Short mmCIF file of C-alpha atoms in Angstrom, two decimals:
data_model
loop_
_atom_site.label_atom_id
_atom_site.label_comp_id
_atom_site.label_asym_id
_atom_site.label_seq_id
_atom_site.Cartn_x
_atom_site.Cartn_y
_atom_site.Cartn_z
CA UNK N 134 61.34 -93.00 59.44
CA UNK N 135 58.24 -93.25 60.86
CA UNK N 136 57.28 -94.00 64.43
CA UNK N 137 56.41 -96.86 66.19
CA UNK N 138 53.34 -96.51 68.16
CA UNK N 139 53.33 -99.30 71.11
CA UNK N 140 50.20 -99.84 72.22
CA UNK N 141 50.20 -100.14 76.71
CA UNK N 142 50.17 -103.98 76.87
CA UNK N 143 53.30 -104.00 74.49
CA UNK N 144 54.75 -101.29 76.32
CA UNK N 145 54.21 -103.24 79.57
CA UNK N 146 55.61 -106.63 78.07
CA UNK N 147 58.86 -104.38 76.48
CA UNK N 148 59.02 -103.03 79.99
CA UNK N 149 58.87 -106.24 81.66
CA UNK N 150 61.51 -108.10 79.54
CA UNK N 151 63.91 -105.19 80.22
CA UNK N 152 63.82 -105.46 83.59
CA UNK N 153 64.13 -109.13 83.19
CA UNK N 154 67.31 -108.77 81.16
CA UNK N 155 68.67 -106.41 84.15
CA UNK N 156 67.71 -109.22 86.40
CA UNK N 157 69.20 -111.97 84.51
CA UNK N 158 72.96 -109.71 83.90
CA UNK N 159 72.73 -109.06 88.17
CA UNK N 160 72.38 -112.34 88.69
CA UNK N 161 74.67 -113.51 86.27
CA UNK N 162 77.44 -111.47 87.53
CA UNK N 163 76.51 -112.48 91.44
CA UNK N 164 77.37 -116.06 90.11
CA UNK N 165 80.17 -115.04 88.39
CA UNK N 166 82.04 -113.59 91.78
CA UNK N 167 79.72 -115.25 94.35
CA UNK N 168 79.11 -111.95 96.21
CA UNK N 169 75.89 -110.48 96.58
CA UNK N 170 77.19 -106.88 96.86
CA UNK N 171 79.90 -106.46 94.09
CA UNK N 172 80.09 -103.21 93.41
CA UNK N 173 78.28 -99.88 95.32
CA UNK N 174 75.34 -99.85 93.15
CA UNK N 175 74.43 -102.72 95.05
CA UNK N 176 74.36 -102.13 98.62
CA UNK N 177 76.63 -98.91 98.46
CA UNK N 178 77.20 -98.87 102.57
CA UNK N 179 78.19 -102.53 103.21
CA UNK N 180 80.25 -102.08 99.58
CA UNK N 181 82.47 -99.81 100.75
CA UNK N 182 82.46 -100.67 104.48
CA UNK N 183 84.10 -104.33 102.89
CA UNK N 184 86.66 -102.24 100.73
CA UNK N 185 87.78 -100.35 103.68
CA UNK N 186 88.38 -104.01 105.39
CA UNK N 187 90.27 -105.04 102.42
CA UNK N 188 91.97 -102.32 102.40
CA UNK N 189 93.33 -102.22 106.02
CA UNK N 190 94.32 -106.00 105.68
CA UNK N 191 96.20 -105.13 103.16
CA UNK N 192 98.05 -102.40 104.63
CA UNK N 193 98.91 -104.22 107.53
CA UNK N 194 99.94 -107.14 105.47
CA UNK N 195 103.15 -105.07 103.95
CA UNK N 196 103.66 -104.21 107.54
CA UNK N 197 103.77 -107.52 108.73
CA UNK N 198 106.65 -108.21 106.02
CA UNK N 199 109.08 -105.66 107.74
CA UNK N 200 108.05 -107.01 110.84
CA UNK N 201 109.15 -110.47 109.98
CA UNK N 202 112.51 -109.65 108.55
CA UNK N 203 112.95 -107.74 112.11
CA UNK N 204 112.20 -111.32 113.98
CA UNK N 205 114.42 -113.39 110.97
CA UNK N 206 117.26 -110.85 112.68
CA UNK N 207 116.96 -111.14 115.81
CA UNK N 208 116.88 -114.94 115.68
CA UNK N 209 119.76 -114.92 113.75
CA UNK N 210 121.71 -112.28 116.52
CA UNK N 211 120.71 -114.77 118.62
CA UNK N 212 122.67 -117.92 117.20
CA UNK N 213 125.20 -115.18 116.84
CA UNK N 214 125.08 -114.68 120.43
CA UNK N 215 124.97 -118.35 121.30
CA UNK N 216 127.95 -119.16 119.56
CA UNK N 217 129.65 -116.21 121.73
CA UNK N 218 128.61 -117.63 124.65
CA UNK N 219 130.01 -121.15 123.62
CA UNK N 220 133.74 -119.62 122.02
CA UNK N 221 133.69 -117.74 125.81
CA UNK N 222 133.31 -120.93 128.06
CA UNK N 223 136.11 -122.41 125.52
CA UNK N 224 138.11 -119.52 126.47
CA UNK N 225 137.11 -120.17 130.33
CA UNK N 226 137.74 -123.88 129.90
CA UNK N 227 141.28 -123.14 128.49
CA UNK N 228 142.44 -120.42 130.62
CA UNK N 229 141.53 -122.96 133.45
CA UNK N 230 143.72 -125.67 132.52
CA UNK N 231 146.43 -123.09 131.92
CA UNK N 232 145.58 -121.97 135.97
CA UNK N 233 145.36 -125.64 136.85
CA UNK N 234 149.40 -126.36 135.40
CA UNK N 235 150.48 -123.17 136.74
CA UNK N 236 149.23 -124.24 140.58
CA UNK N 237 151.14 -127.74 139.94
CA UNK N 238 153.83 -125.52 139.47
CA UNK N 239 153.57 -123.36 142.97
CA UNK N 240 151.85 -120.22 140.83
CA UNK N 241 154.74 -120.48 137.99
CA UNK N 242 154.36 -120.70 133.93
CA UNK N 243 151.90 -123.73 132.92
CA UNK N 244 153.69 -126.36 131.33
CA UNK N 245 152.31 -125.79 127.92
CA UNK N 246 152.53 -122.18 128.31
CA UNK N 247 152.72 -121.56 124.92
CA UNK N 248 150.15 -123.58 123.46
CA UNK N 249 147.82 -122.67 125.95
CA UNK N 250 147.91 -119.26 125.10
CA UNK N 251 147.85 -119.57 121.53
CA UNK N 252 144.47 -121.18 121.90
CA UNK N 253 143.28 -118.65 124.12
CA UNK N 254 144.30 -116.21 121.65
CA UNK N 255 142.79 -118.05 118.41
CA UNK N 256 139.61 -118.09 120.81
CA UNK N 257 139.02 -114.35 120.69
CA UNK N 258 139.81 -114.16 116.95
CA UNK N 259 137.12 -116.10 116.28
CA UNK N 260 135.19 -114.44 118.61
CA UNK N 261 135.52 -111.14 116.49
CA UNK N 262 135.39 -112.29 113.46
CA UNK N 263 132.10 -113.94 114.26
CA UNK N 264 131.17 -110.41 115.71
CA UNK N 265 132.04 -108.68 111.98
CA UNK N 266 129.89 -111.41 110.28
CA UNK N 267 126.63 -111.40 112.11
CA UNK N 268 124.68 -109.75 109.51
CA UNK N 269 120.94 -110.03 109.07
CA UNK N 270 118.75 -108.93 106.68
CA UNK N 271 121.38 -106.12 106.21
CA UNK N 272 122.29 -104.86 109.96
CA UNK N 273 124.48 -106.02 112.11
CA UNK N 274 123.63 -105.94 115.88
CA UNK N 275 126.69 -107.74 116.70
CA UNK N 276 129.80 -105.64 116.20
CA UNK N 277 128.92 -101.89 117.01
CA UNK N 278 126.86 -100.29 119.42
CA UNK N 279 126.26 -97.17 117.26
CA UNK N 280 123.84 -99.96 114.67
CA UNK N 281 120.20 -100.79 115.88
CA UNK N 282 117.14 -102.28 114.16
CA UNK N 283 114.09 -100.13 113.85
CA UNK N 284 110.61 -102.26 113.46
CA UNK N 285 107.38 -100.17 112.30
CA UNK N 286 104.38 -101.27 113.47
CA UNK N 287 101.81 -98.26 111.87
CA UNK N 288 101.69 -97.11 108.70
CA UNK N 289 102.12 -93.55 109.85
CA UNK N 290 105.17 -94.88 111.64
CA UNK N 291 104.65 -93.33 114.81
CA UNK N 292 104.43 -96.39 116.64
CA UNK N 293 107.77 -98.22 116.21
CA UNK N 294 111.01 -100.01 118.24
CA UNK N 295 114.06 -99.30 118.03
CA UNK N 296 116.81 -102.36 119.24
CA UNK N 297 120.20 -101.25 119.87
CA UNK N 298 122.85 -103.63 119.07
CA UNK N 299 126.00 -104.09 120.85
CA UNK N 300 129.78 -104.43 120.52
CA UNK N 301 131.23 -107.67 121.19
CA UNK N 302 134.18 -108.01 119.03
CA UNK N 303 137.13 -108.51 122.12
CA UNK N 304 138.87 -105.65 122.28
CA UNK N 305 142.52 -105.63 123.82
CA UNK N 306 145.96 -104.25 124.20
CA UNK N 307 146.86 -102.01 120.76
CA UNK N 308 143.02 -100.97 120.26
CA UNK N 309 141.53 -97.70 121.14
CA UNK N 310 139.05 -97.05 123.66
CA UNK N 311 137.95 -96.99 127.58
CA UNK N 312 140.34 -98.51 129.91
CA UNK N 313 138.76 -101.34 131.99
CA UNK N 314 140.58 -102.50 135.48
CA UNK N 315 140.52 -105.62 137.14
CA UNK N 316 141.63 -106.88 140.52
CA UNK N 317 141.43 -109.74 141.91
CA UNK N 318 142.25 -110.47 145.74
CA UNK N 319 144.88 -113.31 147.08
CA UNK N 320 144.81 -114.06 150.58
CA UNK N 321 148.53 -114.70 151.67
CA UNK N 322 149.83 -116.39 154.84
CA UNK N 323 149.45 -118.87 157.14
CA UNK N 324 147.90 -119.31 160.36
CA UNK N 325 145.55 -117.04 162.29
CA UNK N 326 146.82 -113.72 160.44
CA UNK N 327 146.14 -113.77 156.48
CA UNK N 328 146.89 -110.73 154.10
CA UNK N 329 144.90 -109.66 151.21
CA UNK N 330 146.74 -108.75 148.29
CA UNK N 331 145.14 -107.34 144.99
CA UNK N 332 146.78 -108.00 141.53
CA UNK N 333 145.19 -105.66 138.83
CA UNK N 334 145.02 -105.59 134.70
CA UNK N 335 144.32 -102.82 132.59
CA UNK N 336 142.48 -103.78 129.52
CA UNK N 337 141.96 -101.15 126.61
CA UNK N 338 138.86 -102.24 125.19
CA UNK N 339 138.18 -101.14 121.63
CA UNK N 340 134.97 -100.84 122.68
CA UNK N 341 133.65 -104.24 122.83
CA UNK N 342 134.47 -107.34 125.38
CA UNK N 343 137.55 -106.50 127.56
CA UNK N 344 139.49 -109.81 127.37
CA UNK N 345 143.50 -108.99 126.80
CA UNK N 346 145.48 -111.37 124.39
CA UNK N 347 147.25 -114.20 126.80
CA UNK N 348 151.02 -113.08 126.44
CA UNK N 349 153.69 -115.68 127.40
CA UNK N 350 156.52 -113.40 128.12
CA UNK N 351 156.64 -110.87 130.08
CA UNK N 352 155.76 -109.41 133.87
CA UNK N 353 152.28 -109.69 134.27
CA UNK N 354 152.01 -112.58 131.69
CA UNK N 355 150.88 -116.05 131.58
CA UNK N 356 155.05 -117.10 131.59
CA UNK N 357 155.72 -114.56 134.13
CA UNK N 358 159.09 -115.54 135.93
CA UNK N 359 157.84 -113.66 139.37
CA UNK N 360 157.03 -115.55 142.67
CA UNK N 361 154.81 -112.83 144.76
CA UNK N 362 151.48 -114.16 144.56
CA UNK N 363 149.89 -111.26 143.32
CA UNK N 364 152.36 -111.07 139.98
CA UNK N 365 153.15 -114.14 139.22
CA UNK N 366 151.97 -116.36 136.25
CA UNK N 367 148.85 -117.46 138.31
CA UNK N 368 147.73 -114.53 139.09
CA UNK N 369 148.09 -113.25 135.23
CA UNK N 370 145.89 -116.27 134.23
CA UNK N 371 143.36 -115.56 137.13
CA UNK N 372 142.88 -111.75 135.73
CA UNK N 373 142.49 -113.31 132.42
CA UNK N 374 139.49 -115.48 133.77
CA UNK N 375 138.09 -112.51 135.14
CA UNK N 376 137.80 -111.25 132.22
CA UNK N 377 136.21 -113.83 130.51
CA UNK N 378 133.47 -114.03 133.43
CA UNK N 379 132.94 -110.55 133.20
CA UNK N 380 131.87 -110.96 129.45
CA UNK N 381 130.42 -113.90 129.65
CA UNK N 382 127.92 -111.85 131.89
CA UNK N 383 127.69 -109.24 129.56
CA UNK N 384 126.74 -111.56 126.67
CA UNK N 385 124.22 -113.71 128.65
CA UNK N 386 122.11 -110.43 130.10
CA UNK N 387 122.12 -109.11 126.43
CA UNK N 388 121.12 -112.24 125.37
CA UNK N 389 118.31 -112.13 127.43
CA UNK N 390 117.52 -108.34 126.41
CA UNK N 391 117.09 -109.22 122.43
CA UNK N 392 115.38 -111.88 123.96
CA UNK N 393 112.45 -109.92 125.06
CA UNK N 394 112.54 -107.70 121.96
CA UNK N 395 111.76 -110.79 119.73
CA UNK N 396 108.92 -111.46 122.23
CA UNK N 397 107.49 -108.31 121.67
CA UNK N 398 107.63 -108.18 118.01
CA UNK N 399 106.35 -111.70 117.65
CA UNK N 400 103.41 -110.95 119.61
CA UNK N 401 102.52 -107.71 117.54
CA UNK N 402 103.53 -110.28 114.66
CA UNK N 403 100.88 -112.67 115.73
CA UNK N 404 98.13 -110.02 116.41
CA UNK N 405 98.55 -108.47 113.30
CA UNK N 406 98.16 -111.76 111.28
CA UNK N 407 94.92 -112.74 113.51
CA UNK N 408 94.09 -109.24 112.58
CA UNK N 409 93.91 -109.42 109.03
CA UNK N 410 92.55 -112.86 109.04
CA UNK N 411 89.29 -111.32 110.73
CA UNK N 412 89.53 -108.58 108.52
CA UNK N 413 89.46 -110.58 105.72
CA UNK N 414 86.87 -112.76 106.96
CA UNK N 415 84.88 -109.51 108.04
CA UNK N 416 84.79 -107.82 104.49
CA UNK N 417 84.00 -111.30 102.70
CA UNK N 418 80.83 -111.79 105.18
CA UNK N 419 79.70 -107.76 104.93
CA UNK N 420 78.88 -108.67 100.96
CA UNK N 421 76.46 -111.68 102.11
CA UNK N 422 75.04 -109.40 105.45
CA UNK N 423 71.55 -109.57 106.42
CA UNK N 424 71.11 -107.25 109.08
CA UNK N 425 67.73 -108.28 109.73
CA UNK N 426 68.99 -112.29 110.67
CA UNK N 427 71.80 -110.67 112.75
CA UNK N 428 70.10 -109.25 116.09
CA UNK N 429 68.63 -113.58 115.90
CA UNK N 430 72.39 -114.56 115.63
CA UNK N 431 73.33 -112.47 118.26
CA UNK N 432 70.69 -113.65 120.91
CA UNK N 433 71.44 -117.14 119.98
CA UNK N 434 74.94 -116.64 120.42
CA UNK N 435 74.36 -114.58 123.97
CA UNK N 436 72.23 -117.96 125.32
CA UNK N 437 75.27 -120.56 123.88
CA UNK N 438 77.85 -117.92 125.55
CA UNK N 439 75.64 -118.66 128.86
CA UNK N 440 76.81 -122.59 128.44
CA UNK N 441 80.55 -122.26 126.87
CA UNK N 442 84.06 -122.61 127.65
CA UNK N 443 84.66 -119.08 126.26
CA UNK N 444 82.50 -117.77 129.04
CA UNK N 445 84.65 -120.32 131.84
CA UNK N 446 87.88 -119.05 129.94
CA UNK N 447 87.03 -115.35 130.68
CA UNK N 448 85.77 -115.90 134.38
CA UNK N 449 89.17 -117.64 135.18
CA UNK N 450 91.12 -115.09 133.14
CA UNK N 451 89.09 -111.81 135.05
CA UNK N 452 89.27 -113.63 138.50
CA UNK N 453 93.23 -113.51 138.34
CA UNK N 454 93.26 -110.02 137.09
CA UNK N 455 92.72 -107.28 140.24
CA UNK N 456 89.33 -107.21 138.70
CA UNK N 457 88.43 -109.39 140.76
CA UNK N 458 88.90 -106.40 143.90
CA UNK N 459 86.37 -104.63 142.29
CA UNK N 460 83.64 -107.34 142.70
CA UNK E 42 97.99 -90.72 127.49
CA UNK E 43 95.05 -91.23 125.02
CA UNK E 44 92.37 -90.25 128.07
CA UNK E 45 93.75 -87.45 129.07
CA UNK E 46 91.16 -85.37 127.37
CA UNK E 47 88.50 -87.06 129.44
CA UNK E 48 90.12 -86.87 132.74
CA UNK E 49 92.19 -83.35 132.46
CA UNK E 50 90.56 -80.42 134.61
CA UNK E 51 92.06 -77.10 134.80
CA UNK E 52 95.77 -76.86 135.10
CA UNK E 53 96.56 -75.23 138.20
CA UNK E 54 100.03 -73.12 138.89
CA UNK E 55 102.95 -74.90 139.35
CA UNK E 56 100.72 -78.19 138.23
CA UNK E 57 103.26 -81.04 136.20
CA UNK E 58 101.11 -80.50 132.53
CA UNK E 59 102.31 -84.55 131.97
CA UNK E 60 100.48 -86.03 134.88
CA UNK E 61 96.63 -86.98 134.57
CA UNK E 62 94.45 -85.06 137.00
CA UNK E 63 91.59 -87.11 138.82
CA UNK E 64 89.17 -85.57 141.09
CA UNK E 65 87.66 -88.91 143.04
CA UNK E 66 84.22 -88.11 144.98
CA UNK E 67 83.69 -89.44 148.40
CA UNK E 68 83.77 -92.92 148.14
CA UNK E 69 85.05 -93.51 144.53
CA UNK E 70 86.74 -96.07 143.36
CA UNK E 71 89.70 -96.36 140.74
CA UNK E 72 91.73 -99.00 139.34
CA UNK E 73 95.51 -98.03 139.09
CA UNK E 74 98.17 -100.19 137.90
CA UNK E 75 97.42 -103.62 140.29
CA UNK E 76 95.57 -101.68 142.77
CA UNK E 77 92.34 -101.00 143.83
CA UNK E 78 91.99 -97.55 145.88
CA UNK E 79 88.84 -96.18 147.20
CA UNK E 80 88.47 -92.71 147.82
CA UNK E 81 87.34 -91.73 151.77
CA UNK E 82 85.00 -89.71 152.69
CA UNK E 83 86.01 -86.29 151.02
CA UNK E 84 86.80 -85.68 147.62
CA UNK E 85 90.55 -86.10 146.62
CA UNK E 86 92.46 -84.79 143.13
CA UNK E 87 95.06 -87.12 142.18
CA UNK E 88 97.76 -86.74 139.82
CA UNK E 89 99.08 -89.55 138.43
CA UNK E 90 101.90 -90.17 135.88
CA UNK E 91 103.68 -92.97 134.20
CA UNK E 92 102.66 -96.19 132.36
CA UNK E 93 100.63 -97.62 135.04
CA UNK E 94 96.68 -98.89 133.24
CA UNK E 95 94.00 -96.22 135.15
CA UNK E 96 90.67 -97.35 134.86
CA UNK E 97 87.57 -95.21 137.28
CA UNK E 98 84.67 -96.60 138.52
CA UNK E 99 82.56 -95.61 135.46
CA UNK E 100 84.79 -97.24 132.81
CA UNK E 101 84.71 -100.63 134.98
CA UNK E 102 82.60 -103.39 133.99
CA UNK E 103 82.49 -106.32 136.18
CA UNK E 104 82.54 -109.76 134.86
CA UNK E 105 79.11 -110.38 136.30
CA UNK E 106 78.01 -107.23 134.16
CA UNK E 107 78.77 -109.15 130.96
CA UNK E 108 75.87 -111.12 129.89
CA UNK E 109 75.82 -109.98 125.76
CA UNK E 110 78.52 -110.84 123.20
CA UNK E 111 79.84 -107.81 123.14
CA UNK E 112 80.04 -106.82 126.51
CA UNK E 113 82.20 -109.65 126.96
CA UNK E 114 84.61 -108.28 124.35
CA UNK E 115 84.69 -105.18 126.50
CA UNK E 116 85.43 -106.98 129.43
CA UNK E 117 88.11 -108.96 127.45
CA UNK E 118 89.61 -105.78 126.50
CA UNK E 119 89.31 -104.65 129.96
CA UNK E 120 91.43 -107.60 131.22
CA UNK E 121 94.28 -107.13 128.33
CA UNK E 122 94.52 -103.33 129.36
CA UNK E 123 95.34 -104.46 132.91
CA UNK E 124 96.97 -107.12 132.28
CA UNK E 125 100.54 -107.97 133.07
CA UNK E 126 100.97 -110.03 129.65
CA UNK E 127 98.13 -109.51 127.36
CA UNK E 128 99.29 -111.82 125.25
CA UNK E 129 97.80 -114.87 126.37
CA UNK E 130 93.86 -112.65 125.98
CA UNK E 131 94.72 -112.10 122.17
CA UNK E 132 93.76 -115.39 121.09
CA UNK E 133 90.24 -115.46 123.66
CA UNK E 134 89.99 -112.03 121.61
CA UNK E 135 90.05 -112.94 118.79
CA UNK E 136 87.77 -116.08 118.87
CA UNK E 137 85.29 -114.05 120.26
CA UNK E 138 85.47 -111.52 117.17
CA UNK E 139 85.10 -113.93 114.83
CA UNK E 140 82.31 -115.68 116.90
CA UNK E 141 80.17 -112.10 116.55
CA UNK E 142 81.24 -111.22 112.93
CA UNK E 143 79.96 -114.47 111.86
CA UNK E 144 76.93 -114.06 113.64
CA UNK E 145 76.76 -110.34 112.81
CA UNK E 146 79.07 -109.54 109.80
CA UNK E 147 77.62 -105.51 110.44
CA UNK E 148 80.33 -104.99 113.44
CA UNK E 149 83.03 -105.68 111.36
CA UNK E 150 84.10 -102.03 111.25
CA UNK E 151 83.88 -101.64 114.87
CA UNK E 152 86.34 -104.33 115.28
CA UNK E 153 88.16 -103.03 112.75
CA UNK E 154 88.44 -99.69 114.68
CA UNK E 155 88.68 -101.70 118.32
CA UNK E 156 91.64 -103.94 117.26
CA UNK E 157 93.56 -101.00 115.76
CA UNK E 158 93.05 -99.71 118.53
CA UNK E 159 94.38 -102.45 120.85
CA UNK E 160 97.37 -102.84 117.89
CA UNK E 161 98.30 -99.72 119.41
CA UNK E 162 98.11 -99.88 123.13
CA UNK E 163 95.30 -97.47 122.65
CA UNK E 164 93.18 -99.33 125.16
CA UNK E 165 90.89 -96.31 126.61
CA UNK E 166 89.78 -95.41 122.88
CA UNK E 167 89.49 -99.12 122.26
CA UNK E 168 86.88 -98.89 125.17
CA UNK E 169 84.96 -96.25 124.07
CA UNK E 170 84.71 -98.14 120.79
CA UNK E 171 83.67 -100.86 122.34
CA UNK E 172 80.78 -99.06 124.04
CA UNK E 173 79.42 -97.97 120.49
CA UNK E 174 79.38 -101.72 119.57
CA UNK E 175 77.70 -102.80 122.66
CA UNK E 176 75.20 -99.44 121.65
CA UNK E 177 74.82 -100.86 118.45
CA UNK E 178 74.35 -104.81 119.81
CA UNK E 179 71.63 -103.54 121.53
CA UNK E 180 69.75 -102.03 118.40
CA UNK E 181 70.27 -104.80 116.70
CA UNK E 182 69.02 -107.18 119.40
CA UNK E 183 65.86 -104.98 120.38
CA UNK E 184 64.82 -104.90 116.64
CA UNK E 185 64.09 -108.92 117.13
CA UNK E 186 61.91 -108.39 119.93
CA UNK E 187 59.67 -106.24 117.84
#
């Protein structure tokens, strides 16, 4: 086949029309996905400065997931707790009355004895078994102090917390574990001269709250037939609302413990969303950059800065910091 | 510590290799914790541990100091790192990184670097980053006045 010979002003037009098509399939595609740099024959630095944006928001996105179950768990140890706290003061509020009768009755057996103690009893059931079922998200911070709830916070995972959860099933008499004593002092007599005398209960804790079962029969039981003041029926019912002080201080402080790991992780929580938001925002804006408009923007925005709340925001924020010493 | 390789001299016998070493010159001041301490009239070495923020003389911008965009991020930054509960800076952070990216979408990658950084309590690196940013403000501000 023979050659074609172009002669230079059809060379130029072919030329020209080629380039033209190039133009026309760049700008077509720059419609198409609205980006001005969309791939890294384009502007290869700002290209793959915006993938490594993309990329990060996205990596901190999957940690943010983890990092949400973590807070969905601890809010949910925390009704668990709540509850606790509420079944305890029942417990209080019964073991009271039970104190109250027994008084009437110069320190002997309350009058409903029996049914008194039941309740108390039911009380701590349902204390344990709401222990056993306070499962999140698959742990349980609730019922043993050996589980705990680790949140990543780097995909490395060398920056992470780890919350340690707690026993507070109610351990008593016929379970395993430390011995915990109480006394309580009774001041006897009359008069100028008084006596102290201590009346103690030894609680085996299986390893969670130390409150014993009420028994109604017994010495050293909420029926107990004895008159001293230190082993009678009043003084078994006082122990018992020792005990359930004594929790009831346990449960509020650790209350107040996962309260401050929730804080935590919701503040990471939040920073990391603002995080990828900017992130986001950064690698969509990198593909429309002019570098040459941004020194203007910046000047402009340094003489607004001079005039804004930002500016008033940071002076208050730096003059209660001890930055304010330095001068 | 994450400065230690700025501030560590030569471990001396018997020296506790956890503790940051800082020589002060006469005079010198340093931020420690909620305290300002100025150095007398000789030079001192100090060796400080725990979890207490340490900021010298030469890392400390004042607030009067910040008159650019970005030197008020690194005075923001400078106020979460000593601050008791940085929480309530994030969000004054934060508008004020959007506020530059929008007007200069180039820093994103220093932010990116500065709030990883900050993500991880790494506040003296997220500093010096911050110092390459206000470097690079300047470049890009000077290139107007041309």
């Amino acid at each position: 086949m023979a050659e074609v010979t172009l002669t230079a002003a059809l060379r130029s037009n072919l030329l020209s029309l080629q380039h033209t098509q190039v133009l026309l399939n760049q700008t077509e595609q720059r419609l198409a996905t609205g980006k001005k740099v969309n791939s890294a024959l384009d502007n290869p630095s700002a290209f793959f400065a915006s993938q490594s944006l993309t990329n990060r928001a996205g990596d901190l996105s999957n940690l943010l997931d983890s990092q949400g179950q973590a807070v969905e768990t601890l809010k949910g140890t925390d009704a668990g707790i709540t509850s606790i706290t509420s079944f305890l003061q029942q417990a209080k509020a019964v073991a009271q009355q039970a104190l109250n009768e027994s008084n009437a009755n110069g320190g002997g057996a309350p009058t409903d004895v029996a049914d008194l103690a039941k309740q108390f009893n039911e009380i701590l059931k349902q204390i344990t078994s709401l222990a056993g079922d306070a499962n999140y998200q698959g742990t349980n911070l609730l019922n043993n102090a050996s589980n705990s709830l680790k949140v990543i916070y780097n995909e490395t995972g060398s920056s992470t917390q780890t919350i340690q959860g707690v026993d507070f099933t109610v351990g008593s008499t016929g379970n395993t574990g430390t011995t915990v004593t109480y006394t309580h002092k009774y001041v006897t007599g009359s008069g100028t001269t008084a006596t102290t005398v201590t009346a103690t209960a030894t609680v085996t804790a299986g390893g969670g709250l130390a409150i014993a079962d009420a028994a109604t029969t017994g010495a050293g039981s909420w029926g107990a037939t004895g008159t001293a003041v230190n082993s009678n029926a009043a003084a078994a019912i006082q122990l018992s609302l020792d005990e359930v002080d004594k929790a009831l201080t346990t449960v509020r402080a650790q209350a107040s413990t996962f309260g401050t790991n929730l804080s935590i992780i919701q503040t990471r929580q939040d920073f990391t969303t603002n995080l990828i938001n900017t992130l986001k925002e950064g690698s969509d804006s990198l593909t429309l950059a002019d570098t040459n408009q941004e020194g203007a923007n910046l000047l402009a925005l340094q003489t607004a800065q001079q005039l804004g709340i930002q500016s008033l925001s940071l002076a208050s924020q730096a003059n209660q910091s001890v930055l304010r010493l330095f001068g | 510590m994450d400065f230690a390789e700025e501030y560590r001299l030569t471990i001396q016998p018997g020296e506790n290799l956890m503790a940051l070493v800082i020589d002060l010159k006469p005079s010198e001041r340093i931020i420690i914790g909620t305290a300002l301490i100025t150095n007398d009239a000789a030079r001192t070495r100090l060796h400080i541990e725990g979890a207490a923020p340490i900021l010298r003389e030469k890392d400390i911008m004042r607030e009067n100091e910040a008159d650019t965009p970005c030197k008020k991020i690194y005075l923001t930054v400078q106020l979460m790192y000593l601050a008791a509960d940085p929480k309530e800076l994030h969000k004054l952070y934060f508008e004020q990184v959007r506020e530059i990216q929008q007007a200069a979408p180039s820093t994103a990658s220093y932010f990116m670097k500065i709030s990883d950084f900050i993500l991880n309590d790494m506040y003296y690196k997220a500093l010096k980053e911050t110092r390459k940013l206000i470097e690079y403000e300047k470049e890009l501000m000077s290139g107007v006045k041309k």
